[in-house]
Amino acid sequence: MKTLLVRALRLCVPPGKRGCSGGVQKEIRVRFAPSPTGFLHLGGLRTALYNYLFAKKHGGAFILRLEDTDQSRLVPGAADGIEDMLEWAGIPPDESPRQGGPHGPYVQSKRLTLYHEVVQTLLESGAAYRCFCTPQRLELLKKEAFRSRQTPRYDNRCRHLTTNQVQEKLSQSLPFVVRFQLSTGPQAFQDMVYGWTQHDVASVEGDPVILKGDGFPTYHLANVVDDNHMAVTHVLRGEEWLISTTKHLLLYRALGWKPPLYAHLPLLLNKDGSKLSKRQGDIFIQHYEQKGYLADTLLDIITNCGSGFAGNQMGRTLPQLIQQYDLGSTSTHSALLDLDKLPEFNRVHLTRWIDDADTRVQLVSQLQTLLQEKYRDVTFDKEYIERILLLRRGHLCMLTDLLCPNYAYLWIRPSVRMEDLHLLSSEASGIGSLTVRLLQNNHNDMSLEMLNKELRSHLQQLRATKYSTSMKVLRLALSGLETGPSVVEMMLSLGPQESISRLQNALSR
Ligand code: GLU
């Protein structure tokens, strides 16, 4: 199956180009279709990302469609939140409720007329029928099924109503839903990930409702109608929908439409195999944004669970993800996500952001804002902040690490008593003055190598103090800390003038 699949994907030709058969290939169009019943979580981001990667890899379009047909479950703010988070993650849709596009509106509650037209077609052809069964009758059916230990299902009673019976009920204004008549017998289709799948849906389910009493379509109908009208070519969605696909294909057949190709993506689970729970709160993308994680980190970690790539590899950027993505190597195993590795993933991407001049500018501004919030009456200039970032590159997991007490010395002067320095060495004053002199003489040419070399040769003149102890004295005087970055790095961060005045201050108290 995999061989077939890979071959099929290789045949995908960018839009507008001619395929082997000489015909013009259709543009690849994929969609992410969440229900705004909650905010975007890691599982949703992964589905959206795989759609985005597939679209971009093949020069196609990535659509965001909001499936809000279950009006009772809508969460205020969720619809905007989902699009905000896709934009934040750097994978904005090409067509969406906010962007618009040629096949809009991209919110299902605004497309009711279209669904009603399709339902009418299905009613006229006999593929669908009105069902007048009362909620009480349906409840009774359920209870009976439970009593006889069977799966509850609708018994398709209204399928057999005559035209006259229907007309009579309509004239009495009895409420009804519309059901789709399922064909019996196994229906096979080829999923691009799971291979040939066969499901005799009619043997386990009653005819499904496609239009509810409130005039809204159900997911099954709306999804098929929209994928068709939005010219979707490939449906990449969560594995939980694999079982519903037969139903969707039967609808396509009844409507005489060509279905898209389906690829169901395995679930994203915690590393111990448990379900990522939305109740944990920490699976929502907003949570990670607020915590200060880079979007690149999230995209990287959710694609490092062994699906869609030849191998796992920490540190991939979005362009690399697009280039390396291969739907054919999606495994059918669940993807296990190890969130404990998140800080390490962020360290790798933060280092890259610091190295790149453009992204570094953004980090400097962000840090400047954070510092202003924390140290209200002090301002720090951009060059100073940039210097700190460059010196600390590779050591920081989060930008906010620099707001921790261990780094407070970078932003405020420590208060250090001379007695504490003398407790470390009786030659503390000598250590201080030798270092001050060294800094005064070399303030125009301060490099890591030079300071390391000169400091060692100057401090070795002292007889009673070991070099490592001298370093402790200097570290304490400069930062008030006993551990931390190297003394030379501290001096380079603070600059010669500030280092000199801290040393002089500490030694004069
Ligand atoms: N609205 C469905 C969901 O939220 C979409 C399923 C699909 O992609 O077809 O999971």
Short mmCIF file of C-alpha atoms and ligand atoms in Angstrom, two decimals:
data_model
loop_
_atom_site.label_atom_id
_atom_site.label_comp_id
_atom_site.label_asym_id
_atom_site.label_seq_id
_atom_site.Cartn_x
_atom_site.Cartn_y
_atom_site.Cartn_z
CA MET A 1 0.00 0.00 0.00
CA LYS A 2 2.78 2.39 1.05
CA THR A 3 4.50 1.93 -2.33
CA LEU A 4 1.33 2.78 -4.15
CA LEU A 5 0.79 5.76 -1.96
CA VAL A 6 4.28 7.17 -2.38
CA ARG A 7 3.97 6.75 -6.09
CA ALA A 8 0.65 8.56 -6.08
CA LEU A 9 2.15 11.48 -4.19
CA ARG A 10 5.15 11.76 -6.47
CA LEU A 11 2.75 12.19 -9.33
CA CYS A 12 1.42 15.35 -7.76
CA VAL A 13 2.33 18.13 -10.13
CA PRO A 14 2.41 21.77 -9.03
CA PRO A 15 -0.69 23.74 -10.04
CA GLY A 16 -0.94 24.77 -13.62
CA LYS A 17 1.75 22.33 -14.76
CA ARG A 18 0.96 19.53 -17.17
CA GLY A 19 0.80 16.01 -15.80
CA CYS A 20 2.06 12.94 -17.66
CA SER A 21 -1.32 12.39 -19.24
CA GLY A 22 -1.11 15.82 -20.81
CA GLY A 23 -4.07 17.21 -18.81
CA VAL A 24 -3.67 20.20 -16.52
CA GLN A 25 -3.38 19.04 -12.89
CA LYS A 26 -5.71 20.57 -10.35
CA GLU A 27 -4.25 22.86 -7.75
CA ILE A 28 -3.69 21.03 -4.47
CA ARG A 29 -6.20 22.38 -1.94
CA VAL A 30 -6.36 21.25 1.67
CA ARG A 31 -8.30 22.50 4.63
CA PHE A 32 -8.12 22.58 8.41
CA ALA A 33 -11.70 22.45 9.67
CA PRO A 34 -11.89 22.84 13.46
CA SER A 35 -15.08 23.39 15.40
CA PRO A 36 -14.90 26.57 17.45
CA THR A 37 -15.94 24.64 20.53
CA GLY A 38 -12.59 25.32 22.17
CA PHE A 39 -9.23 26.96 21.65
CA LEU A 40 -6.51 25.56 19.42
CA HIS A 41 -4.59 22.76 21.14
CA LEU A 42 -1.47 20.83 20.26
CA GLY A 43 -3.37 18.08 18.41
CA GLY A 44 -5.22 20.67 16.32
CA LEU A 45 -2.02 22.58 15.60
CA ARG A 46 -0.44 19.36 14.35
CA THR A 47 -3.34 18.66 11.97
CA ALA A 48 -3.23 22.26 10.73
CA LEU A 49 0.54 22.10 10.31
CA TYR A 50 0.48 18.88 8.27
CA ASN A 51 -2.14 20.44 5.99
CA TYR A 52 -0.03 23.58 5.67
CA LEU A 53 3.14 21.58 4.92
CA PHE A 54 1.35 19.49 2.31
CA ALA A 55 -0.09 22.59 0.63
CA LYS A 56 3.17 24.52 0.61
CA LYS A 57 5.21 21.54 -0.53
CA HIS A 58 2.98 21.16 -3.58
CA GLY A 59 2.41 24.86 -4.26
CA GLY A 60 -1.22 24.56 -3.21
CA ALA A 61 -3.66 26.40 -0.95
CA PHE A 62 -4.30 25.96 2.77
CA ILE A 63 -7.86 26.77 3.85
CA LEU A 64 -9.25 27.40 7.32
CA ARG A 65 -12.93 26.54 7.63
CA LEU A 66 -14.84 26.87 10.87
CA GLU A 67 -17.32 24.08 11.47
CA ASP A 68 -19.81 25.68 13.81
CA THR A 69 -22.92 23.65 13.04
CA ASP A 70 -23.33 22.59 16.66
CA GLN A 71 -24.41 25.97 17.92
CA SER A 72 -24.93 24.73 21.47
CA ARG A 73 -21.24 23.98 21.93
CA LEU A 74 -19.71 27.22 20.65
CA VAL A 75 -17.13 28.85 22.92
CA PRO A 76 -16.97 32.65 22.71
CA GLY A 77 -13.65 33.86 21.28
CA ALA A 78 -12.62 30.41 20.05
CA ALA A 79 -13.14 31.17 16.34
CA ASP A 80 -10.87 34.23 16.42
CA GLY A 81 -8.49 32.48 18.77
CA ILE A 82 -7.93 29.63 16.32
CA GLU A 83 -7.02 31.94 13.45
CA ASP A 84 -4.87 34.11 15.76
CA MET A 85 -2.90 31.06 16.81
CA LEU A 86 -2.34 29.85 13.25
CA GLU A 87 -0.98 33.29 12.41
CA TRP A 88 1.18 33.32 15.54
CA ALA A 89 2.52 29.88 14.65
CA GLY A 90 3.58 31.22 11.23
CA ILE A 91 1.18 28.99 9.28
CA PRO A 92 -1.54 31.46 8.24
CA PRO A 93 -4.29 30.15 5.97
CA ASP A 94 -4.52 31.36 2.37
CA GLU A 95 -8.33 31.40 2.59
CA SER A 96 -10.20 31.77 5.87
CA PRO A 97 -12.98 33.63 7.69
CA ARG A 98 -10.59 36.55 8.18
CA GLN A 99 -8.73 36.39 4.84
CA GLY A 100 -11.79 35.67 2.74
CA GLY A 101 -11.27 33.89 -0.56
CA PRO A 102 -13.07 32.74 -3.70
CA HIS A 103 -15.03 29.94 -2.00
CA GLY A 104 -16.30 31.75 1.09
CA PRO A 105 -17.87 32.29 3.48
CA TYR A 106 -15.52 30.06 5.47
CA VAL A 107 -17.84 29.66 8.44
CA GLN A 108 -20.48 26.95 8.11
CA SER A 109 -23.26 28.84 9.90
CA LYS A 110 -23.08 31.35 7.02
CA ARG A 111 -23.59 28.69 4.36
CA LEU A 112 -26.99 27.35 5.36
CA THR A 113 -28.67 28.11 2.02
CA LEU A 114 -26.17 25.93 0.24
CA TYR A 115 -26.76 22.99 2.59
CA HIS A 116 -30.53 23.38 2.22
CA GLU A 117 -30.20 23.23 -1.57
CA VAL A 118 -28.16 20.05 -1.35
CA VAL A 119 -30.63 18.49 1.09
CA GLN A 120 -33.42 19.30 -1.34
CA THR A 121 -31.53 17.53 -4.13
CA LEU A 122 -31.06 14.47 -1.92
CA LEU A 123 -34.73 14.47 -0.93
CA GLU A 124 -35.81 14.71 -4.54
CA SER A 125 -33.59 11.86 -5.65
CA GLY A 126 -34.80 9.69 -2.76
CA ALA A 127 -31.31 9.44 -1.23
CA ALA A 128 -32.58 11.28 1.84
CA TYR A 129 -35.88 11.34 3.68
CA ARG A 130 -37.69 13.31 6.35
CA CYS A 131 -37.83 11.65 9.72
CA PHE A 132 -40.65 12.63 12.07
CA CYS A 133 -39.70 10.31 14.93
CA THR A 134 -40.09 12.07 18.26
CA PRO A 135 -37.25 12.38 20.77
CA GLN A 136 -39.30 10.10 23.05
CA ARG A 137 -39.39 7.33 20.43
CA LEU A 138 -35.65 7.65 19.79
CA GLU A 139 -35.01 7.48 23.54
CA LEU A 140 -37.11 4.34 23.76
CA LEU A 141 -35.12 2.73 20.94
CA LYS A 142 -31.93 3.51 22.83
CA LYS A 143 -33.23 2.01 26.05
CA GLU A 144 -34.39 -1.15 24.30
CA ALA A 145 -30.97 -1.53 22.66
CA PHE A 146 -29.26 -1.20 26.05
CA ARG A 147 -31.61 -3.72 27.57
CA SER A 148 -30.83 -6.28 24.85
CA ARG A 149 -27.09 -5.35 25.00
CA GLN A 150 -27.02 -4.02 21.44
CA THR A 151 -25.47 -0.88 20.04
CA PRO A 152 -28.20 1.75 19.88
CA ARG A 153 -29.15 2.70 16.35
CA TYR A 154 -32.05 4.28 14.57
CA ASP A 155 -34.30 1.64 13.00
CA ASN A 156 -34.83 3.64 9.77
CA ARG A 157 -38.62 3.59 10.28
CA CYS A 158 -39.32 6.84 8.42
CA ARG A 159 -37.53 5.53 5.31
CA HIS A 160 -40.76 3.72 4.56
CA LEU A 161 -43.20 6.62 4.85
CA THR A 162 -45.24 7.13 1.69
CA THR A 163 -45.36 10.50 -0.08
CA ASN A 164 -48.87 10.97 1.22
CA GLN A 165 -47.89 10.23 4.81
CA VAL A 166 -45.05 12.74 4.55
CA GLN A 167 -47.35 15.38 3.07
CA GLU A 168 -49.85 14.83 5.84
CA LYS A 169 -47.25 15.24 8.57
CA LEU A 170 -45.89 18.34 6.87
CA SER A 171 -49.35 19.82 6.69
CA GLN A 172 -49.65 19.27 10.44
CA SER A 173 -46.35 21.18 10.82
CA LEU A 174 -44.79 18.26 12.66
CA PRO A 175 -41.11 18.83 13.37
CA PHE A 176 -38.69 16.68 11.37
CA VAL A 177 -35.04 16.04 10.63
CA VAL A 178 -33.60 14.81 7.34
CA ARG A 179 -31.77 11.49 7.25
CA PHE A 180 -29.46 10.08 4.60
CA GLN A 181 -30.27 6.58 3.41
CA LEU A 182 -27.16 4.40 3.88
CA SER A 183 -26.45 1.75 1.26
CA THR A 184 -25.82 -1.72 2.59
CA GLY A 185 -22.76 -3.85 1.93
CA PRO A 186 -19.08 -3.17 2.58
CA GLN A 187 -17.74 -0.03 0.96
CA ALA A 188 -13.97 0.03 0.46
CA PHE A 189 -11.76 3.04 -0.04
CA GLN A 190 -8.05 3.69 -0.02
CA ASP A 191 -6.79 5.97 2.70
CA MET A 192 -3.39 7.52 1.96
CA VAL A 193 -2.13 6.54 5.41
CA TYR A 194 -4.19 3.55 6.53
CA GLY A 195 -4.45 1.87 3.13
CA TRP A 196 -7.53 -0.04 2.01
CA THR A 197 -10.28 0.37 4.54
CA GLN A 198 -13.63 -1.35 4.44
CA HIS A 199 -16.58 -0.50 6.62
CA ASP A 200 -20.16 -1.72 6.29
CA VAL A 201 -21.61 1.34 7.92
CA ALA A 202 -25.27 0.38 7.38
CA SER A 203 -24.78 -2.81 9.37
CA VAL A 204 -23.80 -0.92 12.52
CA GLU A 205 -25.58 2.44 12.24
CA GLY A 206 -29.03 3.68 11.48
CA ASP A 207 -29.45 6.28 8.75
CA PRO A 208 -27.61 9.40 9.93
CA VAL A 209 -29.25 12.79 10.38
CA ILE A 210 -27.91 15.27 7.84
CA LEU A 211 -30.22 18.20 8.60
CA LYS A 212 -31.26 18.88 12.18
CA GLY A 213 -34.54 20.26 13.48
CA ASP A 214 -32.93 23.68 13.97
CA GLY A 215 -32.20 23.94 10.25
CA PHE A 216 -28.47 23.37 10.72
CA PRO A 217 -26.74 20.54 8.86
CA THR A 218 -24.78 17.93 10.80
CA TYR A 219 -21.03 17.68 10.46
CA HIS A 220 -21.24 14.80 7.97
CA LEU A 221 -23.26 16.72 5.39
CA ALA A 222 -21.65 20.13 5.85
CA ASN A 223 -18.18 18.66 5.62
CA VAL A 224 -18.91 16.89 2.32
CA VAL A 225 -20.71 19.88 0.79
CA ASP A 226 -17.94 22.28 1.76
CA ASP A 227 -15.04 20.06 0.71
CA ASN A 228 -16.72 19.76 -2.67
CA HIS A 229 -17.62 23.45 -3.05
CA MET A 230 -14.25 24.61 -1.80
CA ALA A 231 -12.57 22.32 -4.37
CA VAL A 232 -10.62 20.49 -1.69
CA THR A 233 -8.39 17.85 -3.28
CA HIS A 234 -6.92 16.17 -0.18
CA VAL A 235 -8.42 15.77 3.28
CA LEU A 236 -5.77 15.38 5.98
CA ARG A 237 -7.54 15.01 9.30
CA GLY A 238 -7.46 13.18 12.61
CA GLU A 239 -7.71 9.42 12.65
CA GLU A 240 -10.94 9.62 14.66
CA TRP A 241 -12.75 10.47 11.40
CA LEU A 242 -11.56 7.40 9.50
CA ILE A 243 -14.68 5.50 10.57
CA SER A 244 -16.96 8.27 9.21
CA THR A 245 -15.32 8.41 5.82
CA THR A 246 -17.50 5.67 4.31
CA LYS A 247 -20.54 7.76 5.17
CA HIS A 248 -18.96 10.77 3.49
CA LEU A 249 -18.13 8.75 0.37
CA LEU A 250 -21.72 7.50 0.16
CA LEU A 251 -22.89 11.11 0.23
CA TYR A 252 -20.46 11.99 -2.57
CA ARG A 253 -21.84 9.10 -4.61
CA ALA A 254 -25.44 10.11 -3.99
CA LEU A 255 -24.65 13.65 -5.10
CA GLY A 256 -22.64 12.55 -8.13
CA TRP A 257 -19.53 14.41 -6.94
CA LYS A 258 -15.92 13.29 -7.13
CA PRO A 259 -14.55 12.85 -3.60
CA PRO A 260 -11.17 14.17 -2.47
CA LEU A 261 -8.36 11.84 -1.42
CA TYR A 262 -8.28 11.07 2.30
CA ALA A 263 -5.29 10.80 4.61
CA HIS A 264 -6.06 10.19 8.27
CA LEU A 265 -3.40 11.23 10.75
CA PRO A 266 -2.68 9.13 13.83
CA LEU A 267 -3.43 10.58 17.24
CA LEU A 268 -1.05 12.73 19.22
CA LEU A 269 -0.68 11.31 22.74
CA ASN A 270 1.37 11.97 25.86
CA LYS A 271 4.65 10.10 25.97
CA ASP A 272 3.11 7.46 28.29
CA GLY A 273 0.38 6.81 25.71
CA SER A 274 -2.34 8.64 27.64
CA LYS A 275 -4.68 11.10 25.94
CA LEU A 276 -3.59 14.73 25.70
CA SER A 277 -6.27 16.17 27.89
CA LYS A 278 -7.71 19.58 27.16
CA ARG A 279 -8.43 19.85 30.85
CA GLN A 280 -4.73 19.99 31.64
CA GLY A 281 -4.86 23.55 30.30
CA ASP A 282 -1.28 23.25 29.11
CA ILE A 283 -2.14 21.81 25.73
CA PHE A 284 -3.60 25.05 24.43
CA ILE A 285 -1.34 26.98 22.08
CA GLN A 286 -2.10 30.27 23.85
CA HIS A 287 -0.58 28.79 27.01
CA TYR A 288 2.76 28.27 25.25
CA GLU A 289 2.66 31.68 23.61
CA GLN A 290 2.06 33.32 26.99
CA LYS A 291 4.84 31.28 28.59
CA GLY A 292 7.20 32.75 25.99
CA TYR A 293 7.89 29.70 23.85
CA LEU A 294 8.80 30.35 20.23
CA ALA A 295 6.30 29.14 17.63
CA ASP A 296 9.21 27.37 15.87
CA THR A 297 9.66 25.27 19.00
CA LEU A 298 6.08 24.04 18.97
CA LEU A 299 6.15 23.22 15.25
CA ASP A 300 9.40 21.35 15.76
CA ILE A 301 8.35 19.28 18.76
CA ILE A 302 5.00 18.20 17.31
CA THR A 303 6.71 16.98 14.14
CA ASN A 304 9.36 15.10 16.10
CA CYS A 305 7.10 12.23 17.08
CA GLY A 306 7.89 9.96 14.18
CA SER A 307 5.34 10.78 11.50
CA GLY A 308 5.64 12.45 8.13
CA PHE A 309 9.44 12.70 8.11
CA ALA A 310 12.24 10.30 7.30
CA GLY A 311 13.45 10.64 10.91
CA ASN A 312 13.30 12.72 14.05
CA GLN A 313 15.65 15.68 14.11
CA MET A 314 15.55 18.52 16.61
CA GLY A 315 15.90 22.07 15.33
CA ARG A 316 14.06 22.00 12.01
CA THR A 317 12.71 25.33 10.80
CA LEU A 318 9.43 25.80 8.93
CA PRO A 319 11.10 25.94 5.48
CA GLN A 320 12.96 22.74 6.33
CA LEU A 321 9.75 21.13 7.53
CA ILE A 322 8.07 22.01 4.22
CA GLN A 323 10.97 20.66 2.23
CA GLN A 324 11.30 17.42 4.20
CA TYR A 325 7.62 16.66 4.78
CA ASP A 326 6.53 13.41 3.19
CA LEU A 327 2.94 12.32 3.71
CA GLY A 328 3.96 8.87 2.50
CA SER A 329 6.04 8.31 5.61
CA THR A 330 3.16 8.96 8.00
CA SER A 331 2.98 5.94 10.26
CA THR A 332 -0.25 4.50 11.56
CA HIS A 333 1.14 4.44 15.12
CA SER A 334 0.08 7.15 17.52
CA ALA A 335 2.59 9.95 17.87
CA LEU A 336 3.98 10.24 21.39
CA LEU A 337 4.77 13.75 22.52
CA ASP A 338 7.41 14.35 25.19
CA LEU A 339 6.64 17.79 26.56
CA ASP A 340 9.49 17.54 29.08
CA LYS A 341 11.78 18.21 26.12
CA LEU A 342 10.09 21.52 25.33
CA PRO A 343 12.69 23.76 27.09
CA GLU A 344 15.51 22.01 25.22
CA PHE A 345 13.70 22.46 21.89
CA ASN A 346 13.24 26.13 22.76
CA ARG A 347 16.92 26.51 23.65
CA VAL A 348 17.89 25.25 20.20
CA HIS A 349 15.49 27.64 18.42
CA LEU A 350 16.28 30.58 20.72
CA THR A 351 19.97 30.16 19.92
CA ARG A 352 19.14 30.28 16.22
CA TRP A 353 17.00 33.39 16.76
CA ILE A 354 19.88 35.08 18.59
CA ASP A 355 22.31 34.21 15.81
CA ASP A 356 20.14 35.69 13.09
CA ALA A 357 20.28 39.51 12.98
CA ASP A 358 16.62 39.92 11.96
CA THR A 359 15.10 37.70 14.61
CA ARG A 360 17.58 39.03 17.18
CA VAL A 361 16.07 42.51 16.76
CA GLN A 362 12.68 41.06 17.71
CA LEU A 363 14.11 39.35 20.78
CA VAL A 364 15.81 42.58 21.88
CA SER A 365 12.51 44.48 21.68
CA GLN A 366 10.65 41.75 23.54
CA LEU A 367 13.23 41.65 26.29
CA GLN A 368 13.27 45.43 26.53
CA THR A 369 9.50 45.39 27.12
CA LEU A 370 9.77 42.62 29.71
CA LEU A 371 12.54 44.49 31.52
CA GLN A 372 10.57 47.70 31.52
CA GLU A 373 7.67 45.86 33.15
CA LYS A 374 9.92 44.35 35.79
CA TYR A 375 12.34 47.22 36.57
CA ARG A 376 10.01 50.15 36.12
CA ASP A 377 12.33 53.06 36.81
CA VAL A 378 15.35 51.78 34.86
CA THR A 379 15.74 51.77 31.08
CA PHE A 380 18.12 49.55 29.21
CA ASP A 381 19.36 50.42 25.78
CA LYS A 382 19.09 48.03 22.89
CA GLU A 383 22.85 47.63 22.38
CA TYR A 384 23.27 46.53 25.97
CA ILE A 385 20.44 43.98 25.70
CA GLU A 386 21.80 42.68 22.40
CA ARG A 387 25.24 42.23 23.90
CA ILE A 388 23.77 40.18 26.76
CA LEU A 389 21.84 37.97 24.36
CA LEU A 390 24.90 37.31 22.21
CA LEU A 391 27.01 36.45 25.25
CA ARG A 392 24.35 34.14 26.70
CA ARG A 393 23.42 32.39 23.44
CA GLY A 394 23.21 28.64 23.90
CA HIS A 395 22.64 28.97 27.66
CA LEU A 396 19.08 30.28 27.64
CA CYS A 397 16.05 28.01 27.27
CA MET A 398 13.64 30.94 27.49
CA LEU A 399 14.07 34.66 26.96
CA THR A 400 12.44 35.09 30.37
CA ASP A 401 15.33 33.20 31.99
CA LEU A 402 17.05 36.61 31.94
CA LEU A 403 14.43 37.92 34.37
CA CYS A 404 15.32 35.30 37.00
CA PRO A 405 17.15 36.34 40.20
CA ASN A 406 20.38 34.75 38.91
CA TYR A 407 20.54 37.34 36.17
CA ALA A 408 19.37 40.30 38.25
CA TYR A 409 22.97 41.57 38.39
CA LEU A 410 22.70 42.42 34.71
CA TRP A 411 19.93 44.90 35.38
CA ILE A 412 20.51 46.20 38.91
CA ARG A 413 23.63 46.74 40.99
CA PRO A 414 24.16 44.11 43.67
CA SER A 415 24.92 45.21 47.18
CA VAL A 416 28.13 43.54 48.28
CA ARG A 417 30.01 44.18 51.53
CA MET A 418 33.77 44.41 51.64
CA GLU A 419 33.85 42.04 54.64
CA ASP A 420 32.31 39.28 52.53
CA LEU A 421 35.01 39.71 49.93
CA HIS A 422 37.68 39.62 52.61
CA LEU A 423 36.20 36.43 53.99
CA LEU A 424 37.10 34.82 50.68
CA SER A 425 40.60 36.27 50.50
CA SER A 426 42.68 38.62 52.64
CA GLU A 427 43.98 40.00 49.34
CA ALA A 428 40.51 41.01 48.11
CA SER A 429 41.49 44.68 47.76
CA GLY A 430 44.54 43.75 45.71
CA ILE A 431 42.47 41.51 43.45
CA GLY A 432 40.03 44.37 42.95
CA SER A 433 42.59 47.04 42.21
CA LEU A 434 44.63 44.84 39.84
CA THR A 435 41.47 44.07 37.90
CA VAL A 436 40.36 47.70 37.85
CA ARG A 437 43.73 48.70 36.45
CA LEU A 438 43.55 45.97 33.83
CA LEU A 439 40.11 47.19 32.74
CA GLN A 440 41.18 50.83 32.71
CA ASN A 441 44.16 50.06 30.50
CA ASN A 442 42.27 47.86 28.06
CA HIS A 443 38.80 49.29 27.95
CA ASN A 444 39.01 49.86 24.20
CA ASP A 445 39.93 46.31 23.41
CA MET A 446 37.97 43.91 25.55
CA SER A 447 37.73 40.44 24.12
CA LEU A 448 37.12 37.15 25.84
CA GLU A 449 40.58 35.82 24.96
CA MET A 450 42.40 39.00 25.93
CA LEU A 451 40.64 39.34 29.28
CA ASN A 452 41.14 35.69 30.13
CA LYS A 453 44.84 35.90 29.36
CA GLU A 454 45.52 39.23 31.05
CA LEU A 455 43.45 38.46 34.12
CA ARG A 456 45.35 35.25 34.68
CA SER A 457 48.75 36.87 34.33
CA HIS A 458 47.79 39.89 36.51
CA LEU A 459 46.26 37.83 39.31
CA GLN A 460 49.06 35.36 39.40
CA GLN A 461 51.17 38.13 40.91
CA LEU A 462 49.25 37.58 44.13
CA ARG A 463 51.01 35.13 46.39
CA ALA A 464 48.40 34.16 48.99
CA THR A 465 45.34 33.68 46.74
CA LYS A 466 44.70 30.93 44.23
CA TYR A 467 43.41 32.03 40.82
CA SER A 468 40.09 30.24 41.38
CA THR A 469 39.61 32.12 44.67
CA SER A 470 40.35 35.43 42.96
CA MET A 471 37.59 34.57 40.50
CA LYS A 472 35.19 34.01 43.40
CA VAL A 473 36.06 37.42 44.83
CA LEU A 474 35.50 39.11 41.47
CA ARG A 475 32.28 37.24 40.77
CA LEU A 476 30.87 38.24 44.14
CA ALA A 477 31.92 41.86 43.71
CA LEU A 478 30.46 42.10 40.21
CA SER A 479 27.24 40.18 40.72
CA GLY A 480 26.65 39.37 44.36
CA LEU A 481 26.61 35.71 43.26
CA GLU A 482 28.72 32.72 44.15
CA THR A 483 28.02 30.91 40.91
CA GLY A 484 27.00 31.99 37.45
CA PRO A 485 28.57 32.86 34.13
CA SER A 486 32.36 33.21 33.98
CA VAL A 487 33.85 36.37 35.48
CA VAL A 488 35.15 37.43 32.10
CA GLU A 489 31.69 37.06 30.59
CA MET A 490 30.28 39.13 33.44
CA MET A 491 32.79 41.89 32.73
CA LEU A 492 32.07 41.77 29.02
CA SER A 493 28.33 41.94 29.67
CA LEU A 494 28.54 44.84 32.09
CA GLY A 495 31.20 46.68 30.08
CA PRO A 496 34.44 48.17 31.46
CA GLN A 497 32.93 51.22 33.14
CA GLU A 498 30.21 49.41 35.04
CA SER A 499 32.60 46.60 36.01
CA ILE A 500 35.12 49.13 37.33
CA SER A 501 32.55 50.99 39.35
CA ARG A 502 31.12 47.77 40.83
CA LEU A 503 34.57 46.60 41.86
CA GLN A 504 35.43 50.00 43.33
CA ASN A 505 32.10 50.19 45.12
CA ALA A 506 32.40 46.76 46.69
CA LEU A 507 35.93 47.42 47.84
CA SER A 508 35.23 50.83 49.30
CA ARG A 509 32.36 49.80 51.53
N1 GLU B 1 -14.92 19.75 12.61
C1 GLU B 1 -14.18 18.51 12.66
C2 GLU B 1 -13.26 18.56 13.88
O1 GLU B 1 -13.27 19.54 14.58
C3 GLU B 1 -13.38 18.37 11.41
C4 GLU B 1 -13.17 17.00 10.95
C5 GLU B 1 -12.65 17.02 9.51
O2 GLU B 1 -11.55 17.52 9.32
O3 GLU B 1 -13.32 16.54 8.63
O4 GLU B 1 -12.57 17.63 14.16
#
